[in-house]
Tab-separated table of N, CA and C in Angstrom:
chain	number	residue	atom	x	y	z
A	1	MET	N	-3.883	-68.245	-37.812
A	1	MET	CA	-4.026	-66.734	-37.411
A	1	MET	C	-4.323	-65.965	-38.768
A	2	LYS	N	-5.682	-65.571	-39.003
A	2	LYS	CA	-5.868	-64.945	-40.247
A	2	LYS	C	-6.108	-63.449	-39.862
A	3	LEU	N	-5.302	-62.582	-40.382
A	3	LEU	CA	-5.415	-61.112	-40.057
A	3	LEU	C	-6.107	-60.638	-41.042
A	4	GLU	N	-7.113	-59.750	-40.637
A	4	GLU	CA	-8.043	-58.828	-41.391
A	4	GLU	C	-7.638	-57.323	-41.131
A	5	ILE	N	-7.776	-56.485	-42.100
A	5	ILE	CA	-7.321	-55.188	-41.792
A	5	ILE	C	-8.661	-54.145	-42.587
A	6	LYS	N	-9.060	-53.590	-41.497
A	6	LYS	CA	-10.320	-52.784	-41.902
A	6	LYS	C	-10.133	-51.343	-42.142
A	7	ARG	N	-10.588	-50.783	-43.221
A	7	ARG	CA	-10.744	-49.034	-43.194
A	7	ARG	C	-11.605	-48.463	-42.716
A	8	THR	N	-11.472	-47.415	-41.880
A	8	THR	CA	-12.579	-46.911	-41.131
A	8	THR	C	-11.938	-45.479	-40.906
A	9	ASN	N	-12.814	-45.033	-39.926
A	9	ASN	CA	-12.394	-43.800	-39.512
A	9	ASN	C	-12.383	-43.398	-38.193
A	10	SER	N	-11.924	-42.251	-37.147
A	10	SER	CA	-11.775	-42.233	-35.783
A	10	SER	C	-13.129	-42.375	-35.003
A	11	GLU	N	-14.265	-42.590	-35.538
A	11	GLU	CA	-15.264	-42.821	-34.879
A	11	GLU	C	-15.706	-44.239	-34.448
A	12	ASN	N	-14.991	-45.221	-35.241
A	12	ASN	CA	-14.789	-46.537	-34.991
A	12	ASN	C	-14.632	-46.928	-33.341
A	13	SER	N	-15.501	-47.642	-32.988
A	13	SER	CA	-15.586	-48.092	-31.290
A	13	SER	C	-14.418	-48.956	-31.074
A	14	ASP	N	-14.036	-49.768	-32.191
A	14	ASP	CA	-12.813	-50.769	-31.935
A	14	ASP	C	-11.322	-49.712	-31.831
A	15	PHE	N	-11.271	-48.931	-32.847
A	15	PHE	CA	-10.108	-47.709	-32.814
A	15	PHE	C	-10.105	-47.133	-31.474
A	16	ILE	N	-11.308	-46.484	-30.835
A	16	ILE	CA	-11.211	-45.711	-29.802
A	16	ILE	C	-10.812	-46.735	-28.668
A	17	LYS	N	-11.301	-47.743	-28.489
A	17	LYS	CA	-10.772	-48.596	-27.552
A	17	LYS	C	-9.424	-49.079	-27.418
A	18	LEU	N	-8.733	-49.214	-28.604
A	18	LEU	CA	-7.330	-49.655	-28.930
A	18	LEU	C	-6.658	-48.264	-28.504
A	19	VAL	N	-7.019	-47.299	-28.733
A	19	VAL	CA	-6.067	-45.879	-28.472
A	19	VAL	C	-6.197	-45.803	-27.093
A	20	LYS	N	-7.277	-46.044	-26.403
A	20	LYS	CA	-7.315	-46.098	-24.897
A	20	LYS	C	-6.076	-46.917	-24.103
A	21	GLU	N	-6.189	-48.319	-24.753
A	21	GLU	CA	-4.876	-48.858	-24.561
A	21	GLU	C	-3.631	-48.377	-24.780
A	22	LEU	N	-3.305	-47.922	-26.078
A	22	LEU	CA	-2.384	-47.166	-26.251
A	22	LEU	C	-1.838	-46.066	-25.399
A	23	ASP	N	-2.737	-45.446	-25.163
A	23	ASP	CA	-2.601	-44.087	-24.115
A	23	ASP	C	-2.261	-44.582	-22.745
A	24	ALA	N	-2.789	-45.801	-22.256
A	24	ALA	CA	-2.381	-46.393	-21.006
A	24	ALA	C	-0.942	-46.704	-21.152
A	25	TYR	N	-0.687	-47.276	-21.982
A	25	TYR	CA	0.943	-47.839	-22.480
A	25	TYR	C	1.735	-46.837	-22.310
A	26	LEU	N	1.485	-45.543	-23.163
A	26	LEU	CA	2.246	-44.396	-23.203
A	26	LEU	C	2.307	-43.743	-21.998
A	27	LYS	N	1.474	-43.729	-21.284
A	27	LYS	CA	1.405	-43.042	-19.929
A	27	LYS	C	2.492	-43.726	-18.969
A	28	ILE	N	3.048	-44.783	-19.236
A	28	ILE	CA	3.877	-45.354	-18.460
A	28	ILE	C	5.176	-45.143	-19.146
A	29	THR	N	5.252	-45.520	-20.613
A	29	THR	CA	6.586	-45.244	-21.163
A	29	THR	C	6.903	-44.156	-21.256
A	30	ASP	N	6.261	-43.117	-21.468
A	30	ASP	CA	6.573	-41.547	-21.621
A	30	ASP	C	6.739	-40.854	-20.208
A	31	GLY	N	6.298	-41.142	-18.999
A	31	GLY	CA	6.532	-40.908	-17.772
A	31	GLY	C	6.179	-39.449	-17.745
A	32	ALA	N	6.823	-38.638	-17.294
A	32	ALA	CA	6.602	-37.040	-17.089
A	32	ALA	C	6.392	-36.284	-18.321
A	33	ASP	N	6.784	-36.749	-19.677
A	33	ASP	CA	6.644	-36.031	-20.968
A	33	ASP	C	5.232	-36.569	-21.474
A	34	HIS	N	4.243	-37.485	-20.867
A	34	HIS	CA	3.445	-37.781	-21.422
A	34	HIS	C	2.171	-36.819	-21.897
A	35	ASP	N	1.967	-35.981	-20.872
A	35	ASP	CA	1.176	-34.809	-21.324
A	35	ASP	C	1.409	-33.805	-22.354
A	36	PHE	N	2.776	-33.647	-22.484
A	36	PHE	CA	3.292	-32.938	-23.834
A	36	PHE	C	2.896	-33.578	-25.175
A	37	TYR	N	2.992	-35.087	-25.185
A	37	TYR	CA	3.019	-35.585	-26.323
A	37	TYR	C	1.465	-35.888	-26.435
A	38	ASN	N	0.693	-36.101	-25.471
A	38	ASN	CA	-0.728	-36.471	-25.502
A	38	ASN	C	-1.497	-35.262	-25.936
A	39	GLN	N	-0.979	-34.045	-26.115
A	39	GLN	CA	-1.812	-32.753	-26.740
A	39	GLN	C	-1.758	-33.022	-28.329
A	40	PHE	N	-1.054	-33.680	-28.934
A	40	PHE	CA	-0.767	-33.730	-30.070
A	40	PHE	C	-1.551	-35.288	-30.811
A	41	ASN	N	-2.365	-35.675	-29.792
A	41	ASN	CA	-2.878	-37.181	-30.226
A	41	ASN	C	-4.407	-37.013	-30.377
A	42	ASN	N	-5.051	-35.929	-30.610
A	42	ASN	CA	-6.376	-36.081	-30.854
A	42	ASN	C	-6.968	-36.814	-31.841
A	43	ILE	N	-7.985	-37.630	-31.697
A	43	ILE	CA	-8.417	-38.336	-32.458
A	43	ILE	C	-9.863	-38.135	-32.965
A	44	ASP	N	-10.084	-36.865	-32.690
A	44	ASP	CA	-11.965	-36.298	-33.137
A	44	ASP	C	-12.044	-36.527	-34.668
A	45	VAL	N	-11.158	-36.348	-35.139
A	45	VAL	CA	-11.362	-35.869	-36.590
A	45	VAL	C	-10.530	-36.559	-37.701
A	46	ILE	N	-10.177	-38.042	-37.403
A	46	ILE	CA	-9.165	-38.590	-38.172
A	46	ILE	C	-9.863	-39.441	-39.492
A	47	LYS	N	-9.958	-39.336	-40.639
A	47	LYS	CA	-10.836	-39.590	-41.698
A	47	LYS	C	-10.052	-41.117	-42.188
A	48	TYR	N	-8.743	-41.397	-41.826
A	48	TYR	CA	-8.232	-42.373	-42.386
A	48	TYR	C	-7.604	-43.353	-41.292
A	49	VAL	N	-8.365	-44.261	-40.764
A	49	VAL	CA	-7.644	-45.162	-39.821
A	49	VAL	C	-7.791	-46.654	-40.356
A	50	VAL	N	-7.097	-47.737	-39.938
A	50	VAL	CA	-7.305	-49.054	-39.953
A	50	VAL	C	-7.321	-49.496	-38.610
A	51	VAL	N	-7.988	-50.697	-38.609
A	51	VAL	CA	-8.157	-51.435	-37.303
A	51	VAL	C	-7.582	-52.806	-38.007
A	52	ALA	N	-6.836	-53.656	-37.403
A	52	ALA	CA	-6.179	-55.071	-37.418
A	52	ALA	C	-7.398	-55.944	-36.741
A	53	TYR	N	-7.669	-56.894	-37.150
A	53	TYR	CA	-8.694	-58.128	-36.472
A	53	TYR	C	-7.930	-59.453	-36.869
A	54	ILE	N	-8.065	-60.137	-35.435
A	54	ILE	CA	-7.755	-61.578	-35.648
A	54	ILE	C	-9.161	-62.298	-34.972
A	55	SER	N	-9.868	-63.079	-35.795
A	55	SER	CA	-10.991	-63.504	-35.278
A	55	SER	C	-12.052	-62.742	-34.784
A	56	GLN	N	-12.152	-61.684	-35.737
A	56	GLN	CA	-13.286	-60.690	-35.453
A	56	GLN	C	-12.624	-59.729	-34.131
A	57	LYS	N	-11.422	-59.836	-33.426
A	57	LYS	CA	-11.002	-59.287	-32.212
A	57	LYS	C	-10.185	-58.201	-32.702
A	58	PRO	N	-10.455	-57.076	-32.261
A	58	PRO	CA	-9.203	-55.892	-32.515
A	58	PRO	C	-7.987	-56.029	-31.803
A	59	VAL	N	-7.194	-56.067	-32.751
A	59	VAL	CA	-5.660	-56.170	-32.010
A	59	VAL	C	-4.678	-55.135	-32.329
A	60	GLY	N	-4.980	-54.472	-33.153
A	60	GLY	CA	-4.013	-53.149	-33.451
A	60	GLY	C	-4.804	-52.040	-34.337
A	61	CYS	N	-4.118	-50.993	-34.459
A	61	CYS	CA	-4.543	-49.789	-35.060
A	61	CYS	C	-3.403	-48.889	-35.868
A	62	GLY	N	-3.946	-47.901	-36.343
A	62	GLY	CA	-3.067	-46.913	-36.796
A	62	GLY	C	-3.873	-46.117	-37.771
A	63	ALA	N	-3.251	-44.835	-38.363
A	63	ALA	CA	-4.024	-43.817	-38.776
A	63	ALA	C	-3.085	-42.964	-39.676
A	64	ILE	N	-3.636	-42.243	-40.756
A	64	ILE	CA	-3.039	-41.387	-41.471
A	64	ILE	C	-3.916	-39.807	-41.258
A	65	LYS	N	-3.083	-38.824	-41.335
A	65	LYS	CA	-3.748	-37.286	-41.485
A	65	LYS	C	-3.066	-36.773	-42.417
A	66	HIS	N	-3.590	-35.698	-43.064
A	66	HIS	CA	-2.836	-34.877	-43.977
A	66	HIS	C	-2.108	-34.011	-43.084
A	67	PHE	N	-0.719	-33.905	-43.504
A	67	PHE	CA	0.360	-33.293	-43.123
A	67	PHE	C	0.665	-31.698	-43.873
A	68	ASN	N	0.857	-32.141	-45.312
A	68	ASN	CA	1.025	-31.062	-46.124
A	68	ASN	C	0.690	-31.620	-47.457
A	69	SER	N	1.036	-30.725	-48.562
A	69	SER	CA	0.322	-31.287	-49.942
A	69	SER	C	1.138	-32.697	-50.228
A	70	ASP	N	2.535	-32.960	-50.013
A	70	ASP	CA	3.140	-34.005	-50.288
A	70	ASP	C	3.062	-35.420	-49.162
A	71	ALA	N	2.878	-34.757	-48.027
A	71	ALA	CA	2.935	-35.856	-46.905
A	71	ALA	C	1.728	-36.030	-46.092
A	72	MET	N	1.745	-37.425	-45.606
A	72	MET	CA	0.497	-37.764	-44.661
A	72	MET	C	1.431	-38.157	-43.331
A	73	GLU	N	1.006	-37.821	-42.228
A	73	GLU	CA	1.586	-38.098	-40.976
A	73	GLU	C	0.883	-39.529	-40.529
A	74	ILE	N	1.794	-40.402	-39.915
A	74	ILE	CA	1.247	-41.521	-39.265
A	74	ILE	C	1.062	-41.279	-37.930
A	75	LYS	N	-0.154	-41.692	-37.684
A	75	LYS	CA	-0.426	-41.575	-36.054
A	75	LYS	C	-1.159	-42.717	-35.476
A	76	ARG	N	-1.019	-42.942	-34.036
A	76	ARG	CA	-1.733	-43.688	-33.212
A	76	ARG	C	-1.607	-45.264	-33.754
A	77	MET	N	-0.326	-45.712	-34.019
A	77	MET	CA	0.228	-46.966	-34.202
A	77	MET	C	-0.015	-47.755	-32.943
A	78	PHE	N	-0.669	-48.804	-33.072
A	78	PHE	CA	-0.594	-49.607	-31.826
A	78	PHE	C	-0.800	-51.216	-32.023
A	79	VAL	N	-0.333	-52.055	-31.358
A	79	VAL	CA	-0.609	-53.383	-31.223
A	79	VAL	C	-0.758	-53.954	-29.866
A	80	SER	N	-2.014	-54.683	-29.733
A	80	SER	CA	-2.153	-55.111	-28.218
A	80	SER	C	-1.109	-55.793	-27.869
A	81	ASP	N	-0.855	-55.838	-26.357
A	81	ASP	CA	0.040	-56.688	-25.737
A	81	ASP	C	-0.674	-58.145	-25.905
A	82	GLY	N	0.364	-59.074	-26.308
A	82	GLY	CA	0.063	-60.496	-26.521
A	82	GLY	C	-0.248	-60.761	-28.148
A	83	PHE	N	-0.360	-59.592	-28.828
A	83	PHE	CA	-0.282	-59.845	-30.382
A	83	PHE	C	0.842	-59.485	-30.880
A	84	ARG	N	1.690	-58.872	-30.109
A	84	ARG	CA	2.957	-58.064	-30.499
A	84	ARG	C	4.139	-59.406	-31.130
A	85	GLY	N	4.788	-58.848	-32.060
A	85	GLY	CA	5.883	-59.767	-32.536
A	85	GLY	C	5.272	-60.671	-33.370
A	86	LYS	N	4.195	-60.599	-34.171
A	86	LYS	CA	3.728	-61.457	-35.087
A	86	LYS	C	3.427	-60.670	-36.605
A	87	GLY	N	4.025	-59.702	-36.787
A	87	GLY	CA	3.726	-58.951	-37.969
A	87	GLY	C	2.771	-58.041	-38.234
A	88	ILE	N	2.031	-57.801	-37.025
A	88	ILE	CA	0.755	-56.862	-37.226
A	88	ILE	C	0.887	-55.633	-37.670
A	89	ALA	N	1.937	-55.159	-37.066
A	89	ALA	CA	2.228	-53.612	-36.991
A	89	ALA	C	2.761	-53.201	-38.707
A	90	VAL	N	3.558	-54.429	-39.025
A	90	VAL	CA	4.006	-54.141	-40.380
A	90	VAL	C	2.945	-54.058	-41.525
A	91	GLU	N	1.931	-55.006	-41.091
A	91	GLU	CA	0.725	-55.076	-42.143
A	91	GLU	C	-0.147	-53.717	-41.793
A	92	ILE	N	-0.317	-53.337	-40.628
A	92	ILE	CA	-0.986	-52.096	-40.401
A	92	ILE	C	-0.170	-50.852	-41.133
A	93	LEU	N	0.923	-50.807	-40.947
A	93	LEU	CA	1.632	-49.558	-41.317
A	93	LEU	C	1.838	-49.828	-43.099
A	94	SER	N	1.925	-51.016	-43.700
A	94	SER	CA	1.770	-51.004	-45.017
A	94	SER	C	0.641	-50.714	-45.584
A	95	ASN	N	-0.422	-51.179	-44.885
A	95	ASN	CA	-1.727	-50.768	-45.345
A	95	ASN	C	-1.955	-49.178	-45.520
A	96	LEU	N	-1.241	-48.341	-44.200
A	96	LEU	CA	-1.523	-47.016	-44.367
A	96	LEU	C	-0.680	-46.171	-45.616
A	97	GLU	N	0.611	-46.828	-45.766
A	97	GLU	CA	1.406	-46.345	-46.658
A	97	GLU	C	0.627	-46.429	-48.047
A	98	VAL	N	-0.079	-47.434	-48.428
A	98	VAL	CA	-0.735	-47.679	-49.682
A	98	VAL	C	-2.097	-46.870	-49.797
A	99	TRP	N	-2.542	-46.614	-48.793
A	99	TRP	CA	-3.590	-45.600	-48.386
A	99	TRP	C	-3.367	-44.230	-48.825
A	100	ALA	N	-2.282	-43.835	-48.196
A	100	ALA	CA	-1.587	-42.599	-48.455
A	100	ALA	C	-1.237	-42.291	-49.943
A	101	LYS	N	-0.508	-43.449	-50.473
A	101	LYS	CA	-0.339	-43.470	-51.928
A	101	LYS	C	-1.625	-43.370	-52.704
A	102	GLU	N	-2.476	-44.103	-52.358
A	102	GLU	CA	-3.790	-43.820	-53.263
A	102	GLU	C	-4.447	-42.378	-53.212
A	103	LYS	N	-4.206	-41.810	-52.214
A	103	LYS	CA	-4.531	-40.318	-52.079
A	103	LYS	C	-3.416	-39.201	-52.671
A	104	HIS	N	-2.749	-39.952	-53.447
A	104	HIS	CA	-1.570	-39.253	-54.246
A	104	HIS	C	-0.653	-38.355	-53.235
A	105	TYR	N	-0.233	-38.904	-52.189
A	105	TYR	CA	0.805	-38.318	-51.374
A	105	TYR	C	2.202	-39.030	-51.774
A	106	LYS	N	3.126	-38.190	-51.411
A	106	LYS	CA	4.604	-38.721	-52.000
A	106	LYS	C	5.377	-39.372	-50.757
A	107	LYS	N	5.131	-38.980	-49.467
A	107	LYS	CA	5.695	-39.628	-48.333
A	107	LYS	C	4.874	-39.718	-47.199
A	108	CYS	N	5.376	-40.539	-46.299
A	108	CYS	CA	4.719	-40.671	-44.965
A	108	CYS	C	5.565	-39.955	-43.835
A	109	LEU	N	5.394	-39.245	-42.931
A	109	LEU	CA	6.353	-38.938	-41.957
A	109	LEU	C	5.645	-39.491	-40.503
A	110	LEU	N	6.303	-39.254	-39.274
A	110	LEU	CA	5.967	-39.832	-38.367
A	110	LEU	C	6.811	-39.346	-36.988
A	111	GLU	N	6.286	-39.426	-35.940
A	111	GLU	CA	7.205	-39.036	-34.625
A	111	GLU	C	6.905	-40.117	-33.949
A	112	THR	N	8.068	-40.364	-32.880
A	112	THR	CA	7.875	-41.284	-32.161
A	112	THR	C	8.947	-40.982	-30.805
A	113	GLY	N	8.692	-41.553	-29.715
A	113	GLY	CA	9.760	-41.260	-28.723
A	113	GLY	C	10.713	-41.993	-28.601
A	114	GLU	N	11.898	-41.746	-28.255
A	114	GLU	CA	13.022	-42.662	-28.366
A	114	GLU	C	12.839	-43.414	-27.180
A	115	ARG	N	11.855	-43.344	-26.258
A	115	ARG	CA	11.810	-44.509	-24.993
A	115	ARG	C	11.018	-45.624	-25.975
A	116	GLN	N	10.254	-45.451	-27.196
A	116	GLN	CA	9.609	-46.458	-27.746
A	116	GLN	C	10.478	-47.354	-28.820
A	117	VAL	N	11.372	-48.136	-28.214
A	117	VAL	CA	12.226	-48.938	-28.581
A	117	VAL	C	11.542	-49.571	-29.816
A	118	GLU	N	10.445	-50.494	-29.512
A	118	GLU	CA	9.779	-51.243	-30.471
A	118	GLU	C	9.579	-50.529	-31.781
A	119	ALA	N	8.990	-49.399	-31.523
A	119	ALA	CA	8.235	-48.381	-32.303
A	119	ALA	C	9.687	-48.252	-33.432
A	120	VAL	N	10.643	-47.639	-32.737
A	120	VAL	CA	11.865	-47.141	-33.616
A	120	VAL	C	12.446	-48.369	-34.449
A	121	ARG	N	12.449	-49.578	-33.832
A	121	ARG	CA	12.918	-50.835	-34.541
A	121	ARG	C	12.037	-50.969	-35.780
A	122	LEU	N	10.655	-50.766	-35.603
A	122	LEU	CA	9.736	-51.142	-36.602
A	122	LEU	C	10.001	-50.233	-37.739
A	123	TYR	N	10.015	-49.000	-37.542
A	123	TYR	CA	10.002	-47.976	-38.742
A	123	TYR	C	11.416	-47.946	-39.210
A	124	SER	N	12.574	-48.455	-38.613
A	124	SER	CA	13.776	-48.698	-39.353
A	124	SER	C	13.826	-49.981	-40.338
A	125	LYS	N	13.023	-50.787	-39.714
A	125	LYS	CA	12.878	-51.988	-40.593
A	125	LYS	C	12.012	-51.796	-41.670
A	126	MET	N	11.048	-50.734	-41.455
A	126	MET	CA	10.069	-50.513	-42.859
A	126	MET	C	10.575	-49.393	-43.673
A	127	ASN	N	11.695	-49.213	-43.613
A	127	ASN	CA	12.977	-48.191	-44.408
A	127	ASN	C	12.415	-46.850	-44.143
A	128	TYR	N	11.956	-46.482	-42.964
A	128	TYR	CA	11.816	-44.946	-42.405
A	128	TYR	C	13.223	-44.386	-42.147
A	129	ASN	N	13.349	-43.380	-42.562
A	129	ASN	CA	14.574	-42.550	-42.351
A	129	ASN	C	14.396	-41.647	-41.223
A	130	LEU	N	15.532	-41.529	-40.215
A	130	LEU	CA	15.467	-40.625	-39.108
A	130	LEU	C	15.684	-39.040	-39.850
A	131	MET	N	14.850	-38.393	-39.445
A	131	MET	CA	14.988	-36.829	-40.261
A	131	MET	C	16.283	-36.136	-39.351
A	132	LYS	N	16.771	-35.210	-40.094
A	132	LYS	CA	17.658	-34.651	-39.249
A	132	LYS	C	17.162	-33.357	-38.295
A	133	THR	N	16.053	-32.963	-38.756
A	133	THR	CA	15.637	-32.131	-37.663
A	133	THR	C	14.275	-32.566	-37.589
A	134	ASN	N	13.417	-32.431	-36.470
A	134	ASN	CA	12.095	-32.813	-36.092
A	134	ASN	C	11.160	-31.733	-36.825
A	135	TYR	N	10.160	-32.406	-37.360
A	135	TYR	CA	9.173	-31.405	-37.739
A	135	TYR	C	8.029	-30.754	-36.864
A	136	GLY	N	7.277	-29.545	-37.483
A	136	GLY	CA	6.352	-29.240	-36.687
A	136	GLY	C	6.588	-28.821	-34.839
A	137	GLN	N	5.734	-29.401	-34.605
A	137	GLN	CA	5.465	-29.298	-32.870
A	137	GLN	C	6.638	-29.617	-32.277
A	138	TYR	N	7.322	-31.023	-32.867
A	138	TYR	CA	8.335	-31.584	-32.295
A	138	TYR	C	9.566	-30.965	-32.390
A	139	GLU	N	10.000	-30.028	-33.091
A	139	GLU	CA	11.178	-29.391	-33.483
A	139	GLU	C	11.728	-29.023	-32.051
A	140	GLY	N	12.990	-29.385	-31.768
A	140	GLY	CA	13.576	-28.877	-30.510
A	140	GLY	C	13.164	-29.960	-29.465
A	141	VAL	N	12.370	-30.939	-29.583
A	141	VAL	CA	11.954	-31.810	-28.517
A	141	VAL	C	12.809	-32.838	-28.371
A	142	VAL	N	13.501	-32.972	-27.346
A	142	VAL	CA	14.842	-33.934	-27.291
A	142	VAL	C	14.454	-35.296	-27.352
A	143	ASN	N	13.456	-35.853	-26.529
A	143	ASN	CA	12.969	-37.212	-26.698
A	143	ASN	C	12.311	-37.780	-27.965
A	144	SER	N	12.012	-36.865	-28.690
A	144	SER	CA	11.086	-37.101	-29.990
A	144	SER	C	12.066	-37.401	-31.129
A	145	LEU	N	11.756	-38.565	-31.782
A	145	LEU	CA	12.358	-39.096	-33.024
A	145	LEU	C	11.511	-38.933	-34.142
A	146	CYS	N	11.747	-37.956	-35.146
A	146	CYS	CA	10.863	-37.945	-36.448
A	146	CYS	C	11.532	-38.906	-37.717
A	147	PHE	N	10.726	-39.518	-38.245
A	147	PHE	CA	11.177	-40.312	-39.537
A	147	PHE	C	9.906	-39.779	-40.724
A	148	GLU	N	10.969	-40.354	-41.698
A	148	GLU	CA	9.930	-40.008	-43.153
A	148	GLU	C	10.462	-41.177	-44.147
A	149	LYS	N	9.521	-41.356	-44.888
A	149	LYS	CA	9.630	-42.381	-46.078
A	149	LYS	C	8.944	-41.863	-47.017
A	150	ASN	N	9.590	-41.902	-48.395
A	150	ASN	CA	9.076	-41.665	-49.653
A	150	ASN	C	8.209	-43.049	-50.081
A	151	ILE	N	6.977	-43.072	-50.757
A	151	ILE	CA	6.266	-43.884	-50.715
A	151	ILE	C	5.623	-44.129	-52.216
């Protein structure tokens, strides 16, 4: 299994297809909260996207976007069912962190839902720290978990 990570943007058709899979997955796991979270997941103009391929097949994705002068926000992390548990998400996240660092940002932050057990496990494993208070639009949202990491 040779994994290839490609840098692109949110106009990439493979990224768009993977995000549709992600949204279908989240609609199930988020349940009644899906519409609230979905409003923050617009992908129209994300400049920094990575797509993971195995044998030219798109199997995962992630993105970063400017949050403030110090931080990039990790968005749209996803690995297709059947390809999970193979270290692909670790590679995607690592690539996004490198890209953020290349852009002279000092940290990455992200939000995930407490029901996204695999995501929480990944971010903890990758040394992301749970923030004491949620940032931005997630402030006060009970089911949201916000994480940050200095890069």
